[in-house]
């Protein structure tokens, strides 16, 4: 049996924050693997280190120690510009609080990653297609303030997908939404996995959402809980 | 990110905060307007001074006795004979006309009005050499010279002081040092006041002057004005004059005991003075630009802090350090470039108004805004924006994505 293709392989990650005299171990030797095309939920109590883990997986932050391989590449060996390129091309990040640029339209927000990728040809078309894919065909020229929360999160998802990343990382994507639009966003994310095969990692507190995924990873006190491996 | 996009984004973000951007630009606007106005006024002043020097006459040379650089023993004065020798076309072919002058001060009175004025004993040729135009009457003639006539030609300012008017004075009799002189002519105004007033003078025949007003031994003269035949012959004429005078004063070997000075030399001196003035004023303007630059830096720092989350987000979706740097540098240099352009307009306006005010107060003076000054101001203001934007932009570019995203 050939080893499954791991998009993410994290080995003994630690992240330590120094708060004055005491060290806070946000991650304390967490290891996990996520395979291509999977939909995985990360759960755990508040303060257990889920967001810290996601930031490292998304190359927004560097671990204090441990090794992280993304698509087989050792991330800690990359310099800042290479990290920026990885964030741009391989990772799509969706935040709890949307994080859209409020001055510009949905289209311009979605175009932004393409701009940083240096793509000029067909850029607007690609951005428009991404917006159509998340069901916002008729809101393309709206600004974030003119959109509902659910619609804003759709724009954020379109932005995360426009560069066709290997994986989509979502840190509590439905946390700021009512249950109805939360469900719609989850449906959208699952559809994207089916249609494009994008690997998806979702941090959530909601058991209902976790139940929709193929696998759940529990984080406790900065470590990955083991029963998972038995499955 | 390409250049035009960066500019478009910068304009969008600057116009999102119009009042703030405007106030920030104000510093640069004032600085650049000051630079432009100063340079324009400086150039205008230079032109006016140069103009008033040319107003003395054209292709002029001035011969003084004495040497300004070296000590000379046995210094001989300049005499009428020296002047006649310089006027000899065979010895000095480059000279067109010669006007020796004796000058001093005297008390001039008319019907109770008293004026202390400079008087000059001149020859008829000085009308050509010094470019004297008359508004009425005639100039001093050879006959007046021979007869040692008690006649005078007045400058318009002197006429104003004595008679309270600038016309209809020919035929009046005035007293110079108590002696009666008949007014035969009135000079046109030369304007300008670079060499004291050229309009507050009294001209009398050289012969009359030396005999009755300014006692001079051995036909001594104070200055000899010489006109070269054309502008290209001025330095040639200067050489020839020096040659003749060396022979006459027998100073072929030692140092010259006279000085030949050309109009161009005066112009050069005047230019040095106005240049110093321009540099000084320019320095003041540069300081205000500096203050404007600090204003830009200040506001850019505020803007970076305000937009920390935005910067974090941009980095999270793939912006490199360089992209953020360019974004903020574009904003700061656009801010100062716009400020610069508006400043150029304002400076132009100020210079124009200064010109109008000067014209209204009787000093014809045209400020000149040169292309150089405009280019300089544009370049300099953009450079100020770049320089003072560097620190805030660097700070923005150096932010860590996670921390920036967490910022409230
Ligand atoms: N910048 C920081 N400085 C100091 N401590 C931090 C910092 N970021 C996180 N921590 C600490 O690390 C631990 C893990 O934080 P993290 O944000 O990963 O929790 P979480 O699992 O995402 O919680 P939640 O479910 O509430 O979002 C917490 O105890 C937190 O106090
Ligand atoms: Mg969290």
XYZ file of C-alpha atoms and ligand atoms in Angstrom:
671
model
C 0.000 0.000 0.000
C 1.506 3.341 -1.029
C 1.761 6.009 1.641
C -1.052 8.543 1.268
C 0.043 11.901 -0.129
C 0.428 14.268 2.843
C -0.174 17.956 2.037
C 0.611 18.859 5.608
C 3.065 17.084 7.863
C 3.738 18.737 11.196
C 6.204 17.097 13.579
C 6.457 18.010 17.256
C 5.504 21.661 16.791
C 5.916 23.953 19.764
C 5.099 27.610 20.082
C 6.110 29.465 23.188
C 5.134 33.029 24.053
C 7.066 34.790 26.737
C 4.789 36.833 28.951
C 7.130 38.685 31.267
C 8.568 36.014 33.555
C 6.375 33.071 32.521
C 6.419 31.069 29.305
C 3.057 30.292 27.710
C 3.194 27.085 25.680
C 0.489 27.640 23.100
C 1.680 24.519 21.282
C 3.540 21.826 23.134
C 4.739 19.122 20.771
C 1.786 18.833 18.406
C 2.121 16.480 15.431
C -0.381 15.860 12.643
C -0.711 14.860 9.019
C -3.381 15.927 6.570
C -3.741 14.250 3.187
C -4.585 15.625 -0.192
C -8.293 16.090 -0.791
C -9.274 15.598 2.865
C -11.755 17.675 4.825
C -10.553 17.881 8.413
C -11.990 19.621 11.442
C -9.801 20.837 14.295
C -11.614 21.128 17.594
C -10.658 21.714 21.183
C -11.419 23.962 24.117
C -10.769 27.666 23.997
C -7.111 28.526 24.462
C -5.931 25.046 23.527
C -3.830 26.346 20.629
C -6.046 25.827 17.589
C -5.512 29.271 16.099
C -1.819 29.066 16.847
C -1.689 25.785 14.932
C -3.645 27.219 12.004
C -1.371 30.263 11.753
C 1.656 28.016 11.547
C -0.015 25.732 8.999
C -0.913 28.820 6.963
C 2.701 30.098 7.101
C 1.564 33.265 8.865
C 3.713 32.373 11.859
C 6.792 30.280 12.535
C 6.905 27.564 15.198
C 9.354 27.905 18.070
C 10.565 24.398 17.314
C 9.502 21.362 15.322
C 9.280 20.702 11.608
C 6.519 21.609 9.222
C 6.400 20.228 5.691
C 3.923 21.802 3.279
C 3.598 19.874 0.016
C 6.817 18.082 0.963
C 8.721 21.350 1.442
C 10.306 22.218 4.789
C 8.726 25.601 5.561
C 11.255 26.666 8.210
C 13.950 26.740 5.517
C 12.146 29.437 3.523
C 12.950 33.145 3.712
C 10.316 35.860 4.080
C 9.746 36.382 0.358
C 9.440 32.653 -0.272
C 6.972 32.418 2.605
C 4.950 35.221 1.026
C 4.900 33.276 -2.241
C 3.750 30.117 -0.417
C 0.954 32.033 1.295
C 0.000 33.495 -2.042
C -0.062 30.277 -4.074
C -0.467 27.258 -1.850
C -2.635 28.474 1.008
C -6.037 30.080 1.068
C -6.904 31.527 4.465
C -10.422 32.306 5.679
C -10.748 34.274 8.907
C -13.515 34.435 11.443
C -13.722 38.202 10.939
C -13.619 38.175 7.104
C -10.765 40.738 6.883
C -11.839 42.382 3.641
C -10.493 45.744 2.504
C -13.444 48.023 3.162
C -12.523 50.729 0.652
C -12.663 48.505 -2.405
C -15.257 46.360 -4.178
C -15.720 42.617 -3.831
C -14.022 42.204 -7.189
C -10.959 44.240 -6.187
C -10.716 42.270 -2.934
C -10.701 38.998 -4.814
C -8.201 40.318 -7.357
C -5.687 41.216 -4.674
C -3.924 37.812 -4.375
C -3.601 37.730 -8.166
C -2.003 41.140 -8.093
C 0.567 40.027 -5.567
C 1.162 36.976 -7.724
C 2.058 39.378 -10.531
C -0.767 38.156 -12.738
C -2.209 40.789 -15.054
C -3.656 38.822 -17.931
C -7.191 37.612 -17.331
C -7.007 38.748 -13.731
C -10.430 40.358 -13.611
C -12.001 37.367 -15.338
C -10.511 34.949 -12.850
C -11.688 37.067 -9.941
C -15.160 37.279 -11.426
C -15.295 33.509 -11.906
C -14.279 32.978 -8.294
C -17.112 35.258 -7.188
C -19.538 33.398 -9.422
C -18.334 30.112 -7.912
C -19.244 31.326 -4.398
C -22.641 32.509 -5.618
C -22.033 36.267 -5.719
C -22.434 36.830 -9.454
C -24.726 39.794 -8.806
C -22.682 41.429 -6.019
C -19.389 41.857 -7.846
C -19.167 45.631 -7.556
C -20.466 45.921 -4.006
C -18.233 47.091 -1.207
C -17.958 44.968 1.956
C -20.128 47.438 3.883
C -22.888 46.836 1.342
C -22.852 43.062 1.899
C -24.282 40.794 4.610
C -21.942 38.840 6.886
C -22.517 35.648 4.954
C -21.860 37.419 1.680
C -18.688 38.954 3.069
C -17.456 35.517 4.086
C -18.215 34.294 0.560
C -16.039 37.091 -0.827
C -13.296 36.014 1.571
C -13.620 32.416 0.359
C -13.486 33.563 -3.265
C -10.331 35.499 -2.388
C -8.826 32.404 -0.773
C -9.611 30.269 -3.813
C -8.780 32.574 -6.671
C -5.168 31.383 -6.878
C -6.214 27.698 -6.835
C -4.347 26.850 -3.622
C -3.582 23.312 -2.544
C -5.453 23.878 0.700
C -7.997 26.086 2.339
C -7.527 26.922 6.014
C -10.557 28.320 7.803
C -10.352 29.477 11.434
C -13.921 29.437 12.746
C -15.340 30.629 9.397
C -18.901 30.546 10.706
C -18.119 32.018 14.117
C -19.456 35.469 13.214
C -22.470 34.227 11.278
C -26.022 33.201 12.204
C -26.781 29.491 11.939
C -28.483 29.794 8.563
C -25.648 31.567 6.733
C -23.184 29.426 8.690
C -24.780 26.364 7.145
C -24.626 27.895 3.684
C -20.925 28.676 4.093
C -20.243 25.099 5.191
C -22.133 23.795 2.171
C -20.079 26.036 -0.065
C -16.822 24.842 1.443
C -17.795 21.198 1.082
C -18.863 21.774 -2.531
C -15.473 23.307 -3.300
C -13.822 20.193 -1.902
C -15.949 17.963 -4.077
C -15.637 19.965 -7.266
C -12.008 21.016 -7.058
C -10.498 18.522 -4.690
C -9.147 21.294 -2.467
C -7.824 20.077 0.887
C -9.770 21.752 3.669
C -8.984 22.344 7.337
C -11.634 23.974 9.513
C -11.280 25.074 13.113
C -14.661 24.929 14.799
C -16.410 24.708 18.151
C -19.585 23.423 16.537
C -19.998 19.596 16.729
C -22.505 19.763 13.886
C -19.872 21.222 11.624
C -17.242 18.779 12.787
C -19.659 15.954 11.992
C -19.806 17.060 8.356
C -16.081 16.531 7.894
C -14.246 13.296 7.184
C -11.989 13.462 10.215
C -11.718 15.447 13.447
C -8.454 16.337 15.140
C -8.759 17.353 18.798
C -6.229 19.669 20.332
C -5.806 19.799 24.101
C -3.287 21.983 25.918
C -1.167 22.432 22.845
C -1.050 18.730 21.960
C -2.971 16.592 19.458
C -5.105 14.018 21.274
C -4.156 10.506 20.295
C -7.443 8.465 20.028
C -7.569 9.961 16.574
C -4.757 7.740 15.384
C -6.737 4.620 16.295
C -9.451 5.380 13.769
C 2.019 44.796 -8.467
C 2.829 47.165 -11.254
C 3.391 50.865 -11.085
C 0.100 52.276 -12.317
C -1.832 50.012 -9.945
C 0.282 51.145 -7.043
C -0.469 54.755 -7.966
C -4.180 54.063 -8.342
C -4.367 52.374 -4.972
C -2.392 55.167 -3.360
C -4.738 57.797 -4.782
C -7.729 55.788 -3.551
C -6.387 55.578 -0.044
C -5.299 59.241 0.022
C -8.693 60.414 -1.159
C -10.388 58.281 1.481
C -8.985 60.816 3.941
C -9.193 64.060 2.013
C -8.923 66.553 4.837
C -5.969 64.801 6.394
C -4.168 64.460 3.071
C -4.838 68.122 2.322
C -3.482 69.332 5.632
C -0.419 67.156 5.258
C 0.218 68.533 1.809
C -0.077 72.068 3.146
C 3.423 71.889 4.614
C 4.879 70.924 1.264
C 2.686 73.422 -0.559
C 3.993 76.276 1.569
C 7.578 75.096 1.253
C 7.481 74.733 -2.507
C 5.540 77.966 -2.980
C 8.249 79.700 -0.942
C 11.001 78.160 -3.072
C 9.324 79.123 -6.324
C 8.461 82.646 -5.188
C 11.959 83.248 -3.762
C 13.688 82.024 -6.890
C 11.355 84.052 -9.088
C 11.858 87.216 -7.078
C 15.616 86.586 -6.995
C 15.798 86.160 -10.746
C 13.612 89.222 -11.228
C 15.829 91.306 -8.922
C 18.876 90.155 -10.824
C 17.309 91.202 -14.103
C 16.348 94.595 -12.711
C 19.841 95.244 -11.394
C 21.441 94.058 -14.599
C 18.997 96.239 -16.466
C 19.782 99.314 -14.401
C 23.478 98.744 -14.971
C 22.878 98.597 -18.697
C 20.787 101.740 -18.248
C 23.982 103.657 -17.495
C 24.981 103.236 -21.112
C 26.011 100.454 -23.404
C 29.378 98.779 -23.979
C 30.723 100.945 -21.175
C 34.125 100.932 -19.533
C 35.031 102.893 -16.423
C 38.540 104.173 -15.837
C 39.499 105.179 -12.265
C 42.809 106.335 -10.947
C 44.522 104.074 -8.425
C 44.910 100.337 -8.247
C 42.452 98.382 -6.157
C 44.618 95.318 -5.752
C 48.156 96.596 -5.253
C 49.834 99.464 -3.435
C 51.344 101.830 -5.989
C 53.976 104.447 -5.259
C 53.833 107.786 -7.055
C 50.247 107.393 -8.100
C 49.371 109.850 -10.888
C 45.848 111.156 -11.256
C 43.784 110.833 -14.417
C 43.645 114.059 -16.402
C 41.744 115.569 -19.279
C 44.780 114.848 -21.444
C 44.485 111.167 -20.568
C 40.874 111.320 -21.672
C 41.848 113.016 -24.935
C 44.505 110.379 -25.562
C 41.940 107.613 -25.056
C 39.675 109.392 -27.514
C 42.356 109.255 -30.227
C 41.038 106.750 -32.820
C 44.533 105.901 -34.054
C 45.879 104.864 -30.676
C 42.675 103.347 -29.408
C 40.670 102.041 -32.384
C 38.134 100.090 -30.329
C 36.810 103.165 -28.560
C 33.749 104.985 -29.884
C 33.430 107.876 -27.433
C 34.973 109.163 -24.226
C 33.423 111.127 -21.391
C 35.618 112.361 -18.542
C 33.761 113.423 -15.404
C 34.553 115.381 -12.273
C 32.071 114.887 -9.515
C 31.256 116.166 -6.089
C 28.400 117.329 -3.915
C 26.926 120.779 -3.779
C 24.097 122.757 -2.272
C 21.542 123.762 -4.882
C 18.848 126.312 -4.089
C 15.826 127.780 -5.794
C 13.391 130.217 -4.199
C 14.021 128.958 -0.691
C 14.114 125.248 -1.612
C 17.455 123.672 -0.718
C 18.793 120.381 -2.071
C 22.084 118.657 -1.465
C 22.830 116.799 -4.623
C 25.654 115.275 -6.578
C 26.996 117.458 -9.342
C 28.976 116.283 -12.325
C 31.184 118.257 -14.645
C 30.752 116.632 -18.041
C 31.636 117.065 -21.704
C 29.087 117.025 -24.565
C 30.124 113.459 -25.474
C 28.801 112.152 -22.174
C 25.320 112.397 -23.625
C 26.171 109.554 -26.030
C 28.338 107.601 -23.644
C 25.934 107.704 -20.706
C 22.782 107.373 -22.784
C 21.260 110.579 -21.455
C 17.846 111.323 -22.916
C 16.235 114.724 -22.420
C 12.565 115.359 -21.797
C 13.011 119.025 -22.520
C 15.700 121.556 -23.409
C 19.164 120.766 -24.754
C 22.316 119.077 -23.518
C 25.602 120.851 -22.723
C 27.371 121.900 -25.942
C 30.941 122.625 -27.076
C 30.079 126.331 -26.941
C 29.050 126.030 -23.295
C 32.394 124.330 -22.647
C 34.427 127.030 -24.367
C 32.490 129.868 -22.771
C 32.505 128.221 -19.353
C 28.813 128.964 -19.385
C 26.853 128.860 -16.144
C 24.304 126.371 -17.411
C 22.958 123.190 -15.896
C 21.034 120.076 -16.915
C 18.903 118.644 -14.095
C 17.893 115.133 -13.209
C 14.120 114.728 -12.777
C 14.339 113.971 -9.034
C 16.332 117.147 -8.423
C 13.802 119.147 -10.446
C 11.065 117.657 -8.288
C 12.883 118.725 -5.108
C 13.546 122.266 -6.303
C 10.451 123.087 -8.313
C 7.955 120.461 -7.192
C 7.460 119.401 -10.792
C 9.151 117.405 -13.526
C 8.533 119.657 -16.502
C 8.656 123.256 -17.591
C 11.844 124.038 -15.691
C 14.037 125.094 -18.614
C 14.906 128.794 -18.385
C 14.694 128.982 -14.583
C 17.736 130.216 -12.738
C 18.978 128.220 -9.784
C 21.900 128.774 -7.450
C 24.680 126.236 -7.065
C 26.923 126.983 -4.090
C 25.501 130.498 -4.267
C 26.314 131.081 -7.925
C 23.544 131.513 -10.486
C 23.095 128.791 -13.130
C 20.515 128.728 -15.893
C 18.646 125.461 -16.432
C 18.926 124.411 -20.091
C 17.749 120.828 -20.016
C 15.903 118.151 -18.072
C 16.957 114.477 -18.091
C 14.609 111.590 -18.617
C 14.297 109.320 -15.607
C 16.663 106.334 -15.582
C 14.818 104.633 -12.766
C 16.574 102.079 -10.596
C 18.449 103.014 -7.516
C 21.341 100.589 -7.601
C 24.018 103.282 -7.662
C 22.189 105.838 -5.615
C 19.691 107.782 -7.619
C 20.778 108.457 -11.155
C 17.955 110.968 -11.291
C 19.056 113.188 -8.410
C 21.942 114.917 -10.242
C 23.029 118.188 -11.718
C 25.177 118.226 -14.853
C 27.295 121.285 -15.755
C 30.031 121.883 -18.346
C 33.334 120.374 -17.212
C 35.143 123.707 -17.698
C 32.658 125.661 -15.600
C 32.655 123.018 -12.911
C 36.434 122.893 -12.444
C 36.720 126.640 -12.579
C 33.940 127.507 -10.136
C 32.479 124.557 -8.297
C 35.029 121.807 -7.774
C 38.606 123.029 -7.714
C 40.959 120.585 -9.435
C 44.691 120.903 -10.027
C 46.230 120.030 -13.376
C 42.902 119.309 -15.040
C 42.354 116.232 -12.918
C 39.232 114.135 -13.570
C 37.583 111.550 -11.319
C 36.283 108.995 -13.766
C 36.582 108.523 -17.481
C 33.604 106.780 -19.065
C 34.517 105.069 -22.308
C 32.196 103.519 -24.838
C 33.538 100.658 -26.938
C 32.414 100.499 -30.553
C 30.516 97.243 -29.951
C 30.002 94.668 -27.190
C 32.624 92.308 -28.616
C 35.293 95.020 -28.508
C 34.912 95.792 -24.811
C 37.839 93.712 -23.582
C 39.919 94.762 -26.593
C 39.170 98.403 -25.731
C 40.120 97.748 -22.127
C 43.535 96.458 -23.269
C 44.104 99.427 -25.571
C 43.167 101.956 -22.900
C 45.520 100.313 -20.419
C 48.332 100.407 -22.998
C 47.859 104.139 -23.668
C 47.667 105.007 -19.980
C 50.757 102.958 -19.115
C 52.712 104.901 -21.709
C 51.413 108.241 -20.548
C 51.973 107.471 -16.860
C 55.326 105.780 -17.589
C 54.365 102.672 -15.682
C 55.229 100.212 -18.436
C 57.203 98.050 -16.024
C 55.594 98.463 -12.594
C 52.053 98.109 -11.442
C 49.289 100.112 -13.109
C 48.208 103.220 -11.227
C 44.713 103.108 -12.719
C 41.876 100.631 -12.990
C 39.750 99.801 -16.002
C 36.427 98.288 -15.084
C 33.798 97.150 -17.570
C 30.053 97.129 -17.293
C 30.194 93.333 -17.417
C 32.387 93.384 -14.307
C 29.702 95.338 -12.494
C 27.031 92.973 -13.726
C 29.082 90.024 -12.497
C 29.457 91.624 -9.066
C 25.750 92.360 -8.874
C 25.014 88.785 -9.849
C 27.202 87.453 -7.079
C 25.257 89.570 -4.610
C 21.849 88.456 -5.836
C 23.063 84.859 -5.966
C 23.998 85.017 -2.307
C 20.569 86.457 -1.607
C 18.889 83.688 -3.575
C 20.830 81.008 -1.722
C 19.895 82.541 1.605
C 16.198 82.762 0.756
C 16.365 79.310 -0.786
C 17.736 78.019 2.508
C 14.728 79.368 4.360
C 12.457 77.742 1.817
C 14.330 74.458 2.189
C 13.711 74.537 5.921
C 9.986 74.880 5.388
C 10.132 71.947 2.982
C 11.878 69.990 5.703
C 9.102 70.831 8.135
C 6.581 69.737 5.510
C 8.472 66.471 5.134
C 8.314 65.831 8.859
C 4.555 66.417 8.645
C 4.345 63.715 5.990
C 6.356 61.316 8.091
C 4.098 61.964 11.045
C 0.894 61.323 9.152
C 2.310 58.261 7.428
C 3.193 56.797 10.816
C -0.362 57.366 11.967
C -1.634 55.795 8.784
C 0.564 52.721 9.200
C -0.713 52.225 12.737
C -4.321 52.647 11.657
C -3.940 50.163 8.867
C -2.018 47.514 10.758
C -4.776 44.926 10.180
C -4.909 45.775 6.511
C -1.159 45.276 6.246
C -1.471 41.938 8.073
C -4.179 40.826 5.683
C -2.178 41.837 2.636
C 0.768 39.867 3.911
C -1.461 36.888 4.682
C -2.577 36.702 1.078
C 0.916 36.969 -0.337
C 2.220 40.545 -0.239
C 5.991 40.617 0.064
C 7.905 43.101 2.157
C 8.665 44.992 -1.018
C 4.977 45.259 -2.008
C 4.050 46.927 1.273
C 7.091 49.188 1.095
C 6.139 50.362 -2.395
C 2.526 50.886 -1.340
C 3.402 53.298 1.439
C 6.245 54.998 -0.409
C 3.910 55.648 -3.315
C 1.430 57.257 -0.954
C 3.971 59.511 0.700
C 5.639 60.593 -2.523
C 2.322 61.218 -4.241
C 1.277 63.294 -1.265
C 4.355 65.462 -1.581
C 4.294 65.489 -5.374
C 0.743 66.852 -5.387
C 1.752 69.286 -2.665
C 4.678 70.291 -4.852
C 2.537 70.878 -7.914
C 0.014 72.971 -6.013
C 2.932 74.795 -4.384
C 4.365 75.638 -7.796
C 1.050 77.183 -8.776
C 0.825 79.125 -5.531
C 4.457 80.274 -5.776
C 3.794 81.454 -9.304
C 0.830 83.428 -8.034
C 2.836 84.988 -5.180
C 5.624 85.978 -7.566
C 3.055 87.497 -9.898
C 1.519 89.515 -7.061
C 4.945 90.705 -5.872
C 5.590 91.866 -9.421
C 2.295 93.751 -9.488
C 2.939 95.407 -6.128
C 6.438 96.412 -7.212
C 5.118 97.831 -10.463
C 2.443 99.774 -8.594
C 5.064 101.315 -6.299
C 7.138 102.486 -9.241
C 9.877 99.865 -9.435
C 9.466 97.993 -12.664
C 10.288 94.458 -11.614
C 9.264 91.242 -13.310
C 9.635 88.042 -11.239
C 10.721 85.147 -13.386
C 9.624 81.573 -12.796
C 12.115 79.471 -14.682
C 11.598 75.920 -15.907
C 14.630 74.974 -13.825
C 12.926 76.151 -10.664
C 9.789 74.173 -11.492
C 11.710 70.981 -12.222
C 13.804 71.482 -9.119
C 10.744 71.970 -6.933
C 8.955 68.946 -8.383
C 11.970 66.724 -7.959
C 12.807 68.025 -4.539
C 9.319 67.672 -3.140
C 9.001 64.117 -4.427
C 12.372 63.350 -2.899
C 11.188 64.792 0.411
C 8.138 62.518 0.300
C 10.272 59.506 -0.513
C 12.797 60.260 2.173
C 10.339 60.958 4.959
C 8.071 58.118 3.818
C 10.900 55.628 4.078
C 10.775 55.128 7.813
C 6.981 54.642 8.114
C 6.928 52.408 5.032
C 9.736 50.307 6.413
C 7.851 49.932 9.635
C 4.774 48.774 7.768
C 6.751 46.332 5.650
C 8.437 44.843 8.682
C 5.190 43.945 10.486
C 4.646 40.262 11.301
C 1.434 39.018 9.662
C -0.019 37.284 12.749
C 0.609 40.182 15.060
C -0.697 42.669 12.523
C -3.879 40.634 12.053
C -4.437 40.441 15.801
C -4.065 44.240 16.151
C -7.201 46.038 17.307
N 0.589 36.701 20.949
C 0.425 35.967 22.048
N 1.089 36.301 23.161
C 0.944 35.560 24.282
N 0.168 34.497 24.376
C -0.543 34.101 23.308
C -0.445 34.837 22.091
N -1.243 34.206 21.191
C -1.817 33.159 21.820
N -1.392 33.105 23.087
C -1.765 32.082 24.067
O -1.662 30.823 23.455
C -2.721 29.997 23.840
C -3.428 29.431 22.620
O -4.074 30.456 21.933
P -4.947 30.211 20.640
O -5.358 31.558 20.079
O -4.219 29.325 19.719
O -6.212 29.477 21.229
P -7.475 28.890 20.457
O -7.427 27.449 20.626
O -7.532 29.430 19.090
O -8.674 29.484 21.311
P -10.118 29.967 20.817
O -10.912 28.750 20.597
O -10.642 30.754 21.957
O -9.911 30.781 19.581
C -3.644 30.809 24.704
O -3.421 30.462 26.051
C -3.194 32.244 24.465
O -3.313 32.970 25.683
Mg -8.797 30.786 17.958
